[in-house]
Amino acid sequence: MQVQVVKSKIHRVKVTGADLNYIGSITIDEDLMDAANIIRGEKVQIVNNNNGERLETYAIPGPRSSGEITLNGAAARKVAVGDILILITYAWMDIEAAKKFNPSLVFPNETNNLLN
């Protein structure tokens, strides 16, 4: 049996941009991606604490140490700059492995989205 578990989570980051004309995805500061063990193109669930929206897209790296969190394409309509998000990825694994697995949890500075 396999179960889907939380693989990584970036908790309470602030939206820095919303680009309706970009082709799609969420741009995430590459330092945050590394800390959370999120790879380019990985599916990301986005939970907006300000309006309750939940959506899925894929991650693309943004400039390191920029704090960038930009929703691109249609997803840009689901956020406003300054909204607080939780970003979550999941993985399938055998139930016994899942019992021992520890997700990567990241709690950046809520003011600037940096890891300091």
JSON list of C-alpha atoms in Angstrom, two decimals:
[
{"chain": "A", "resi": 1, "resn": "MET", "atom": "CA", "xyz": [0.00, 0.00, 0.00]},
{"chain": "A", "resi": 2, "resn": "GLN", "atom": "CA", "xyz": [1.15, 3.52, -0.72]},
{"chain": "A", "resi": 3, "resn": "VAL", "atom": "CA", "xyz": [0.03, 6.75, 0.89]},
{"chain": "A", "resi": 4, "resn": "GLN", "atom": "CA", "xyz": [0.53, 10.36, -0.14]},
{"chain": "A", "resi": 5, "resn": "VAL", "atom": "CA", "xyz": [2.31, 12.43, 2.52]},
{"chain": "A", "resi": 6, "resn": "VAL", "atom": "CA", "xyz": [3.60, 15.97, 2.86]},
{"chain": "A", "resi": 7, "resn": "LYS", "atom": "CA", "xyz": [7.09, 16.10, 1.34]},
{"chain": "A", "resi": 8, "resn": "SER", "atom": "CA", "xyz": [7.80, 19.76, 1.90]},
{"chain": "A", "resi": 9, "resn": "LYS", "atom": "CA", "xyz": [6.17, 22.93, 3.13]},
{"chain": "A", "resi": 10, "resn": "ILE", "atom": "CA", "xyz": [7.07, 26.60, 2.99]},
{"chain": "A", "resi": 11, "resn": "HIS", "atom": "CA", "xyz": [4.96, 28.17, 5.70]},
{"chain": "A", "resi": 12, "resn": "ARG", "atom": "CA", "xyz": [3.62, 31.73, 5.53]},
{"chain": "A", "resi": 13, "resn": "VAL", "atom": "CA", "xyz": [5.36, 33.47, 2.65]},
{"chain": "A", "resi": 14, "resn": "LYS", "atom": "CA", "xyz": [4.18, 36.79, 1.29]},
{"chain": "A", "resi": 15, "resn": "VAL", "atom": "CA", "xyz": [3.18, 37.18, -2.36]},
{"chain": "A", "resi": 16, "resn": "THR", "atom": "CA", "xyz": [5.59, 39.60, -4.04]},
{"chain": "A", "resi": 17, "resn": "GLY", "atom": "CA", "xyz": [4.11, 39.49, -7.53]},
{"chain": "A", "resi": 18, "resn": "ALA", "atom": "CA", "xyz": [1.23, 38.36, -9.72]},
{"chain": "A", "resi": 19, "resn": "ASP", "atom": "CA", "xyz": [1.96, 38.19, -13.45]},
{"chain": "A", "resi": 20, "resn": "LEU", "atom": "CA", "xyz": [-1.17, 37.36, -15.43]},
{"chain": "A", "resi": 21, "resn": "ASN", "atom": "CA", "xyz": [0.69, 37.46, -18.76]},
{"chain": "A", "resi": 22, "resn": "TYR", "atom": "CA", "xyz": [3.34, 34.89, -17.85]},
{"chain": "A", "resi": 23, "resn": "ILE", "atom": "CA", "xyz": [2.77, 31.37, -19.20]},
{"chain": "A", "resi": 24, "resn": "GLY", "atom": "CA", "xyz": [2.03, 29.79, -15.79]},
{"chain": "A", "resi": 25, "resn": "SER", "atom": "CA", "xyz": [3.55, 28.49, -12.55]},
{"chain": "A", "resi": 26, "resn": "ILE", "atom": "CA", "xyz": [4.78, 29.96, -9.29]},
{"chain": "A", "resi": 27, "resn": "THR", "atom": "CA", "xyz": [8.20, 31.59, -9.10]},
{"chain": "A", "resi": 28, "resn": "ILE", "atom": "CA", "xyz": [9.88, 30.81, -5.77]},
{"chain": "A", "resi": 29, "resn": "ASP", "atom": "CA", "xyz": [13.20, 32.17, -4.48]},
{"chain": "A", "resi": 30, "resn": "GLU", "atom": "CA", "xyz": [15.63, 29.34, -5.25]},
{"chain": "A", "resi": 31, "resn": "ASP", "atom": "CA", "xyz": [17.00, 29.45, -1.69]},
{"chain": "A", "resi": 32, "resn": "LEU", "atom": "CA", "xyz": [13.50, 28.62, -0.40]},
{"chain": "A", "resi": 33, "resn": "MET", "atom": "CA", "xyz": [13.14, 25.85, -2.98]},
{"chain": "A", "resi": 34, "resn": "ASP", "atom": "CA", "xyz": [16.44, 24.31, -1.87]},
{"chain": "A", "resi": 35, "resn": "ALA", "atom": "CA", "xyz": [15.58, 24.57, 1.82]},
{"chain": "A", "resi": 36, "resn": "ALA", "atom": "CA", "xyz": [12.22, 22.89, 1.23]},
{"chain": "A", "resi": 37, "resn": "ASN", "atom": "CA", "xyz": [13.61, 20.27, -1.17]},
{"chain": "A", "resi": 38, "resn": "ILE", "atom": "CA", "xyz": [11.36, 21.47, -4.02]},
{"chain": "A", "resi": 39, "resn": "ILE", "atom": "CA", "xyz": [12.66, 20.94, -7.55]},
{"chain": "A", "resi": 40, "resn": "ARG", "atom": "CA", "xyz": [12.04, 22.87, -10.78]},
{"chain": "A", "resi": 41, "resn": "GLY", "atom": "CA", "xyz": [8.76, 21.75, -12.32]},
{"chain": "A", "resi": 42, "resn": "GLU", "atom": "CA", "xyz": [7.46, 20.02, -9.19]},
{"chain": "A", "resi": 43, "resn": "LYS", "atom": "CA", "xyz": [3.74, 20.26, -8.50]},
{"chain": "A", "resi": 44, "resn": "VAL", "atom": "CA", "xyz": [2.99, 22.68, -5.67]},
{"chain": "A", "resi": 45, "resn": "GLN", "atom": "CA", "xyz": [-0.26, 23.16, -3.78]},
{"chain": "A", "resi": 46, "resn": "ILE", "atom": "CA", "xyz": [-0.84, 26.78, -2.86]},
{"chain": "A", "resi": 47, "resn": "VAL", "atom": "CA", "xyz": [-3.04, 27.71, 0.09]},
{"chain": "A", "resi": 48, "resn": "ASN", "atom": "CA", "xyz": [-3.92, 31.41, 0.35]},
{"chain": "A", "resi": 49, "resn": "ASN", "atom": "CA", "xyz": [-4.50, 32.38, 3.99]},
{"chain": "A", "resi": 50, "resn": "ASN", "atom": "CA", "xyz": [-6.09, 35.68, 2.99]},
{"chain": "A", "resi": 51, "resn": "ASN", "atom": "CA", "xyz": [-8.93, 34.43, 0.80]},
{"chain": "A", "resi": 52, "resn": "GLY", "atom": "CA", "xyz": [-9.07, 30.65, 1.32]},
{"chain": "A", "resi": 53, "resn": "GLU", "atom": "CA", "xyz": [-8.14, 29.82, -2.29]},
{"chain": "A", "resi": 54, "resn": "ARG", "atom": "CA", "xyz": [-6.37, 26.51, -2.93]},
{"chain": "A", "resi": 55, "resn": "LEU", "atom": "CA", "xyz": [-4.76, 25.76, -6.26]},
{"chain": "A", "resi": 56, "resn": "GLU", "atom": "CA", "xyz": [-2.03, 23.68, -7.84]},
{"chain": "A", "resi": 57, "resn": "THR", "atom": "CA", "xyz": [0.70, 24.66, -10.27]},
{"chain": "A", "resi": 58, "resn": "TYR", "atom": "CA", "xyz": [4.39, 23.92, -10.75]},
{"chain": "A", "resi": 59, "resn": "ALA", "atom": "CA", "xyz": [7.50, 25.56, -9.30]},
{"chain": "A", "resi": 60, "resn": "ILE", "atom": "CA", "xyz": [10.10, 27.56, -11.17]},
{"chain": "A", "resi": 61, "resn": "PRO", "atom": "CA", "xyz": [13.15, 29.02, -9.41]},
{"chain": "A", "resi": 62, "resn": "GLY", "atom": "CA", "xyz": [13.44, 32.74, -8.86]},
{"chain": "A", "resi": 63, "resn": "PRO", "atom": "CA", "xyz": [16.58, 34.72, -8.05]},
{"chain": "A", "resi": 64, "resn": "ARG", "atom": "CA", "xyz": [18.38, 33.58, -4.89]},
{"chain": "A", "resi": 65, "resn": "SER", "atom": "CA", "xyz": [17.99, 35.72, -1.77]},
{"chain": "A", "resi": 66, "resn": "SER", "atom": "CA", "xyz": [15.28, 37.75, -3.50]},
{"chain": "A", "resi": 67, "resn": "GLY", "atom": "CA", "xyz": [12.33, 36.54, -1.42]},
{"chain": "A", "resi": 68, "resn": "GLU", "atom": "CA", "xyz": [10.37, 36.31, -4.66]},
{"chain": "A", "resi": 69, "resn": "ILE", "atom": "CA", "xyz": [7.00, 34.57, -4.57]},
{"chain": "A", "resi": 70, "resn": "THR", "atom": "CA", "xyz": [5.18, 35.35, -7.83]},
{"chain": "A", "resi": 71, "resn": "LEU", "atom": "CA", "xyz": [2.04, 33.67, -9.10]},
{"chain": "A", "resi": 72, "resn": "ASN", "atom": "CA", "xyz": [2.05, 33.50, -12.89]},
{"chain": "A", "resi": 73, "resn": "GLY", "atom": "CA", "xyz": [-0.64, 33.03, -15.52]},
{"chain": "A", "resi": 74, "resn": "ALA", "atom": "CA", "xyz": [-4.21, 32.28, -14.47]},
{"chain": "A", "resi": 75, "resn": "ALA", "atom": "CA", "xyz": [-3.10, 31.68, -10.85]},
{"chain": "A", "resi": 76, "resn": "ALA", "atom": "CA", "xyz": [-2.29, 35.40, -10.62]},
{"chain": "A", "resi": 77, "resn": "ARG", "atom": "CA", "xyz": [-6.04, 36.02, -10.38]},
{"chain": "A", "resi": 78, "resn": "LYS", "atom": "CA", "xyz": [-6.17, 34.01, -7.15]},
{"chain": "A", "resi": 79, "resn": "VAL", "atom": "CA", "xyz": [-3.80, 36.23, -5.13]},
{"chain": "A", "resi": 80, "resn": "ALA", "atom": "CA", "xyz": [-2.97, 39.81, -4.34]},
{"chain": "A", "resi": 81, "resn": "VAL", "atom": "CA", "xyz": [0.50, 41.14, -3.63]},
{"chain": "A", "resi": 82, "resn": "GLY", "atom": "CA", "xyz": [0.95, 40.90, 0.13]},
{"chain": "A", "resi": 83, "resn": "ASP", "atom": "CA", "xyz": [-1.26, 37.80, 0.59]},
{"chain": "A", "resi": 84, "resn": "ILE", "atom": "CA", "xyz": [0.17, 35.13, 2.89]},
{"chain": "A", "resi": 85, "resn": "LEU", "atom": "CA", "xyz": [0.58, 31.65, 1.35]},
{"chain": "A", "resi": 86, "resn": "ILE", "atom": "CA", "xyz": [1.49, 28.16, 2.44]},
{"chain": "A", "resi": 87, "resn": "LEU", "atom": "CA", "xyz": [3.25, 26.13, -0.28]},
{"chain": "A", "resi": 88, "resn": "ILE", "atom": "CA", "xyz": [3.03, 22.33, 0.01]},
{"chain": "A", "resi": 89, "resn": "THR", "atom": "CA", "xyz": [4.37, 19.41, -2.02]},
{"chain": "A", "resi": 90, "resn": "TYR", "atom": "CA", "xyz": [3.47, 15.76, -1.58]},
{"chain": "A", "resi": 91, "resn": "ALA", "atom": "CA", "xyz": [5.08, 12.40, -2.31]},
{"chain": "A", "resi": 92, "resn": "TRP", "atom": "CA", "xyz": [3.79, 8.85, -2.66]},
{"chain": "A", "resi": 93, "resn": "MET", "atom": "CA", "xyz": [5.57, 6.24, -0.58]},
{"chain": "A", "resi": 94, "resn": "ASP", "atom": "CA", "xyz": [5.12, 2.86, 0.98]},
{"chain": "A", "resi": 95, "resn": "ILE", "atom": "CA", "xyz": [3.25, 3.11, 4.23]},
{"chain": "A", "resi": 96, "resn": "GLU", "atom": "CA", "xyz": [6.18, 1.84, 6.33]},
{"chain": "A", "resi": 97, "resn": "ALA", "atom": "CA", "xyz": [8.56, 4.38, 4.75]},
{"chain": "A", "resi": 98, "resn": "ALA", "atom": "CA", "xyz": [5.95, 7.11, 5.27]},
{"chain": "A", "resi": 99, "resn": "LYS", "atom": "CA", "xyz": [5.81, 6.35, 8.99]},
{"chain": "A", "resi": 100, "resn": "LYS", "atom": "CA", "xyz": [9.53, 7.18, 9.26]},
{"chain": "A", "resi": 101, "resn": "PHE", "atom": "CA", "xyz": [9.64, 10.06, 6.75]},
{"chain": "A", "resi": 102, "resn": "ASN", "atom": "CA", "xyz": [10.28, 13.62, 7.94]},
{"chain": "A", "resi": 103, "resn": "PRO", "atom": "CA", "xyz": [9.16, 16.38, 5.57]},
{"chain": "A", "resi": 104, "resn": "SER", "atom": "CA", "xyz": [11.21, 19.49, 4.87]},
{"chain": "A", "resi": 105, "resn": "LEU", "atom": "CA", "xyz": [9.46, 22.32, 6.71]},
{"chain": "A", "resi": 106, "resn": "VAL", "atom": "CA", "xyz": [10.60, 25.88, 6.09]},
{"chain": "A", "resi": 107, "resn": "PHE", "atom": "CA", "xyz": [9.54, 28.93, 8.10]},
{"chain": "A", "resi": 108, "resn": "PRO", "atom": "CA", "xyz": [10.95, 32.02, 6.37]},
{"chain": "A", "resi": 109, "resn": "ASN", "atom": "CA", "xyz": [10.92, 35.55, 7.72]},
{"chain": "A", "resi": 110, "resn": "GLU", "atom": "CA", "xyz": [7.35, 36.76, 7.09]},
{"chain": "A", "resi": 111, "resn": "THR", "atom": "CA", "xyz": [8.51, 40.30, 6.35]},
{"chain": "A", "resi": 112, "resn": "ASN", "atom": "CA", "xyz": [10.83, 39.53, 3.42]},
{"chain": "A", "resi": 113, "resn": "ASN", "atom": "CA", "xyz": [10.46, 35.76, 2.75]},
{"chain": "A", "resi": 114, "resn": "LEU", "atom": "CA", "xyz": [14.17, 35.20, 3.46]},
{"chain": "A", "resi": 115, "resn": "LEU", "atom": "CA", "xyz": [15.68, 32.37, 5.50]},
{"chain": "A", "resi": 116, "resn": "ASN", "atom": "CA", "xyz": [17.70, 34.60, 7.83]}
]
